[in-house]
Amino acid sequence: MTMGEKIRQLRKEKGLTQDALAEALEISRQAVAKWESGQSAPSTENLLKLAGLLEAPLEELAGPKEQPAACLEEYARLKLEQERRRQAAKAALGARLRGCAAVAAGYLAVYLVCLAVFYLAGIKSSVWGWMQSCHVLAVTCLVHLAFWLLGRRRAGGALLAGTLAAIPLANAAGLAVMEHTLTGRNYGWMFYLAVVFACLAAGCLWELLAPKAKAGPVSRRRGAAGAGLAAALVILFLACAFWSVRQLRYGLGAEAGYRQGYAAGAADARAGDPPDASLSADRFPAHYTFGSSPFKGYAVYWPAGYRAGYDAQAPLAGQAP
């Protein structure tokens, strides 16, 4: 069987027309027809492309007598290069999997330590309950894994460092604020987010300032994926900032409502009046817009402040609470 006949046979076995084969090789259909009819032979470059496209060994496609020496050498070189790339890809995949396992194990260790400290040991916490309910460590671990797979190890390391720093710092700050506010509201989660996002921003800046390797196709794809991840994190940051500001304004309104409710309750007790059965916060500050976060906080905490103020002053005024 001649080389042309072998090309025709393999082409038909693959279900390819002459036009489809020519398009894949970026040549004319007439050239393929001449190969198959024996009027001409493919060049060394096209012969190598045919071997790969038709998935046939070069020896089977061309035959030992029709293979130029240079073609055999190039074919052997390509085979070695393909094997080298396969081994490199396998090693890279193994390294990525080991790295992902190490990252996941790190966050699992953080979770177990927190569980032992805050749950088993009973240490008071202002962040652990929120972290569990919002699956904070799981989400952070997934973001870190994304950074790792994209080759952004500095940003991922900064995220883990921020998590380790945020837990004790935010817990201490949250407990301190709870002890020094009238309503005892918990702002530990806000401190946690502030520390984590600050460390993440520092890590991303470190990535930008680090020297870059020459951009190839893989690097460009990773860059595009990294840009998408960065955009998602920016959106997440803005959402967290918006919610934090809203909750902070609610808390400020709650403090004002509790304080003024306490004063109103104490005044009624001193005057000998019975407690207000409705406990309604009917005197709102003029700058509080109806339906806003401060307005809602004021309305919710005014009755609690009123009751506390009345109960505290009633024994002194000789009134039954």
XYZ file of C-alpha atoms in Angstrom:
321
model
C 0.000 0.000 0.000
C 1.402 3.351 -1.055
C 1.567 6.329 1.251
C -1.301 8.000 -0.650
C -3.499 4.940 -0.254
C -2.621 4.799 3.468
C -3.567 8.464 3.894
C -6.916 7.840 2.168
C -7.611 4.779 4.331
C -6.777 6.527 7.635
C -8.747 9.608 6.591
C -11.853 7.557 5.925
C -11.425 5.613 9.178
C -11.490 8.967 11.003
C -14.624 9.994 9.083
C -12.879 12.981 7.487
C -13.490 14.344 4.016
C -10.687 15.723 1.883
C -11.998 19.217 2.602
C -11.985 18.629 6.369
C -8.460 17.220 6.298
C -7.238 20.091 4.151
C -8.813 22.631 6.500
C -7.174 20.991 9.527
C -3.786 21.086 7.797
C -4.397 24.601 6.431
C -3.778 23.521 2.829
C -5.946 23.150 -0.284
C -8.181 20.172 -0.995
C -6.332 19.662 -4.305
C -3.105 19.045 -2.375
C -4.761 16.277 -0.350
C -6.183 14.772 -3.541
C -2.706 14.726 -5.137
C -1.251 13.000 -2.068
C -3.882 10.291 -2.162
C -3.542 9.771 -5.908
C 0.254 9.562 -5.649
C 0.872 12.638 -7.808
C 2.814 14.313 -4.966
C 3.968 13.580 -1.433
C 3.472 15.689 1.703
C 6.362 17.728 2.997
C 8.133 16.760 6.212
C 6.070 19.317 8.173
C 2.762 18.136 6.714
C 3.739 14.496 7.177
C 4.284 15.104 10.877
C 0.964 16.940 11.114
C -0.779 14.033 9.340
C 0.720 11.545 11.780
C -0.672 13.516 14.688
C -4.044 14.279 13.112
C -4.715 10.730 11.900
C -3.216 9.266 15.093
C -0.923 6.962 13.164
C 2.784 6.257 13.742
C 5.013 7.855 11.176
C 6.384 4.440 10.185
C 2.868 3.173 9.408
C 1.885 6.298 7.519
C 4.922 6.742 5.286
C 6.606 3.363 5.297
C 10.315 2.848 6.000
C 11.442 3.471 2.428
C 9.569 6.737 2.048
C 10.684 8.412 5.293
C 13.381 11.035 4.873
C 16.113 10.899 7.520
C 15.345 14.457 8.614
C 11.682 13.512 9.010
C 12.549 10.600 11.289
C 14.787 12.788 13.400
C 12.098 15.454 13.712
C 9.514 12.824 14.561
C 11.721 11.395 17.298
C 12.380 14.875 18.657
C 8.669 15.668 18.752
C 7.934 12.397 20.538
C 10.541 13.190 23.173
C 9.175 16.713 23.546
C 5.632 15.400 23.939
C 6.767 12.955 26.601
C 8.695 15.698 28.413
C 5.642 17.946 28.401
C 3.437 15.099 29.614
C 5.774 14.389 32.507
C 6.025 18.094 33.347
C 2.231 18.456 33.290
C 1.882 15.390 35.509
C 4.420 16.771 37.981
C 2.727 20.187 37.982
C -0.677 18.600 38.597
C 0.742 16.575 41.482
C 2.291 19.705 42.985
C -1.007 21.581 42.683
C -2.931 18.750 44.323
C -0.413 18.528 47.172
C -0.583 22.297 47.608
C -4.395 22.251 47.672
C -4.332 19.460 50.240
C -1.907 21.455 52.394
C -4.106 24.577 52.187
C -7.243 22.617 53.107
C -5.396 20.916 55.974
C -4.280 24.336 57.254
C -7.833 25.672 57.438
C -9.064 22.411 58.961
C -6.425 22.809 61.663
C -7.597 26.381 62.315
C -11.178 25.133 62.611
C -10.229 22.366 65.051
C -8.193 24.739 67.214
C -11.073 27.234 67.319
C -13.476 24.417 68.144
C -11.249 23.297 71.012
C -10.729 26.810 72.355
C -14.192 28.321 71.990
C -16.411 25.244 72.293
C -14.648 22.602 74.328
C -12.704 24.961 76.600
C -15.631 27.375 76.837
C -13.593 30.520 76.129
C -15.975 33.428 75.518
C -15.997 34.521 71.894
C -17.504 37.331 69.891
C -16.665 35.860 66.464
C -16.858 32.056 66.602
C -20.650 31.804 66.402
C -20.738 34.177 63.431
C -17.890 32.310 61.724
C -19.769 29.021 62.020
C -23.140 30.348 60.919
C -21.664 32.080 57.850
C -19.173 29.259 57.056
C -16.391 31.847 57.064
C -13.466 29.413 57.200
C -14.900 27.299 54.358
C -15.372 30.340 52.115
C -11.904 31.658 52.987
C -10.391 28.243 52.236
C -12.039 28.181 48.792
C -10.702 31.653 47.984
C -7.223 30.587 49.122
C -7.435 27.468 46.920
C -8.373 29.660 43.955
C -5.344 31.857 44.614
C -3.144 28.755 44.838
C -4.375 27.271 41.566
C -3.848 30.631 39.842
C -0.283 30.794 41.114
C -0.994 33.752 43.444
C 0.686 32.234 46.477
C 1.558 35.546 48.109
C -2.070 36.641 48.147
C -3.154 33.233 49.457
C -0.524 33.328 52.206
C -1.636 36.824 53.188
C -5.233 35.594 53.385
C -4.262 32.764 55.734
C -2.123 35.108 57.835
C -5.032 37.546 58.014
C -7.334 34.751 59.186
C -4.913 33.697 61.916
C -4.497 37.300 63.074
C -8.171 38.229 62.806
C -9.533 35.529 65.108
C -7.780 36.615 68.353
C -7.746 40.338 67.526
C -11.391 40.534 66.468
C -12.462 38.371 69.379
C -10.736 40.639 71.911
C -11.973 43.838 70.248
C -15.530 42.524 69.964
C -15.666 41.521 73.631
C -14.266 44.909 74.693
C -16.922 46.779 72.700
C -19.681 44.565 74.100
C -18.592 45.373 77.648
C -18.453 49.133 77.055
C -21.774 49.618 75.249
C -25.212 49.878 76.824
C -26.837 47.489 74.377
C -23.998 44.937 74.386
C -24.112 44.563 70.612
C -21.480 42.326 69.066
C -19.213 43.983 66.484
C -16.541 41.296 66.514
C -17.362 40.228 62.964
C -16.686 43.757 61.720
C -13.205 43.722 63.248
C -12.650 40.269 61.741
C -13.537 41.424 58.224
C -11.412 44.555 58.594
C -8.291 42.564 59.532
C -8.781 39.904 56.841
C -9.439 42.382 54.029
C -6.479 44.539 55.114
C -4.129 41.535 54.984
C -5.627 40.404 51.660
C -5.121 43.865 50.162
C -1.483 43.811 51.318
C -1.022 40.378 49.730
C -2.535 41.487 46.424
C -0.290 44.556 46.410
C 2.686 42.275 47.044
C 1.642 40.199 44.034
C 1.474 43.299 41.825
C 4.921 44.481 42.901
C 6.548 41.051 42.487
C 8.578 40.453 39.287
C 6.540 38.799 36.545
C 7.618 35.942 34.289
C 7.220 36.177 30.534
C 3.522 35.909 29.712
C 2.545 32.796 27.768
C -0.875 31.384 26.851
C -1.234 29.723 30.280
C -0.103 32.873 32.065
C -2.604 34.959 30.123
C -5.436 32.577 31.024
C -4.396 32.659 34.661
C -4.224 36.424 34.505
C -7.761 36.623 33.166
C -9.026 34.222 35.843
C -7.139 36.185 38.501
C -8.745 39.408 37.308
C -12.164 37.774 37.592
C -11.389 36.577 41.118
C -10.151 40.038 42.085
C -13.355 41.606 40.743
C -15.450 39.141 42.760
C -13.471 39.946 45.911
C -13.908 43.681 45.333
C -17.668 43.172 45.033
C -17.608 41.082 48.220
C -15.639 43.803 50.008
C -18.087 46.497 48.937
C -21.032 44.357 50.063
C -19.386 43.732 53.444
C -18.538 47.434 53.805
C -22.122 48.440 53.007
C -23.568 45.961 55.493
C -21.035 46.951 58.163
C -21.901 50.638 57.821
C -25.586 49.801 58.000
C -25.125 47.707 61.130
C -22.913 50.359 62.710
C -25.563 53.013 62.129
C -28.176 50.657 63.555
C -25.990 50.209 66.630
C -25.547 53.945 67.094
C -29.314 54.385 66.895
C -29.756 51.535 69.373
C -27.365 53.187 71.832
C -29.243 56.489 71.567
C -32.616 54.780 71.898
C -31.558 52.773 74.947
C -30.032 55.808 76.625
C -33.053 58.024 76.066
C -35.489 55.230 76.947
C -33.569 54.689 80.186
C -33.839 58.388 80.998
C -37.593 58.400 80.240
C -38.204 55.327 82.410
C -36.221 56.726 85.297
C -38.108 60.035 85.044
C -41.490 58.266 85.173
C -40.381 56.248 88.192
C -39.172 59.346 90.044
C -42.453 61.119 89.252
C -44.405 58.212 90.700
C -46.112 57.445 87.406
C -46.910 53.850 86.474
C -44.722 52.364 83.725
C -45.728 53.126 80.169
C -47.603 49.998 79.082
C -46.996 50.627 75.409
C -43.248 51.148 75.811
C -43.283 52.892 72.441
C -40.381 55.036 71.302
C -42.502 57.998 70.293
C -39.804 60.634 70.538
C -37.297 60.086 67.760
C -34.409 62.447 67.001
C -35.271 64.756 64.155
C -32.290 63.651 62.036
C -33.411 59.992 62.030
C -35.242 59.203 58.806
C -38.168 56.839 59.135
C -37.119 53.346 58.045
C -33.392 54.062 58.247
C -30.990 51.900 60.254
C -30.625 54.435 63.115
C -34.409 54.817 63.321
C -34.905 51.050 63.546
C -32.191 50.647 66.170
C -33.677 53.479 68.213
C -37.177 52.001 68.057
C -36.047 48.481 68.998
C -33.885 49.442 71.985
C -35.903 52.345 73.432
C -38.375 49.982 75.261
C -35.514 47.956 76.764
C -33.875 51.159 77.991
C -37.178 52.440 79.377
C -37.787 49.234 81.309
C -34.248 49.170 82.670
C -34.436 52.825 83.738
C -37.825 52.408 85.415
C -36.761 49.198 87.224
C -33.554 50.838 88.414
C -35.255 53.989 89.737
C -38.491 52.486 91.106
C -36.989 51.053 94.345
C -35.338 54.409 95.047
C -38.614 56.258 94.493
C -40.622 53.729 96.541
C -42.539 52.490 93.477
C -43.308 48.894 92.672
C -41.618 47.928 89.424
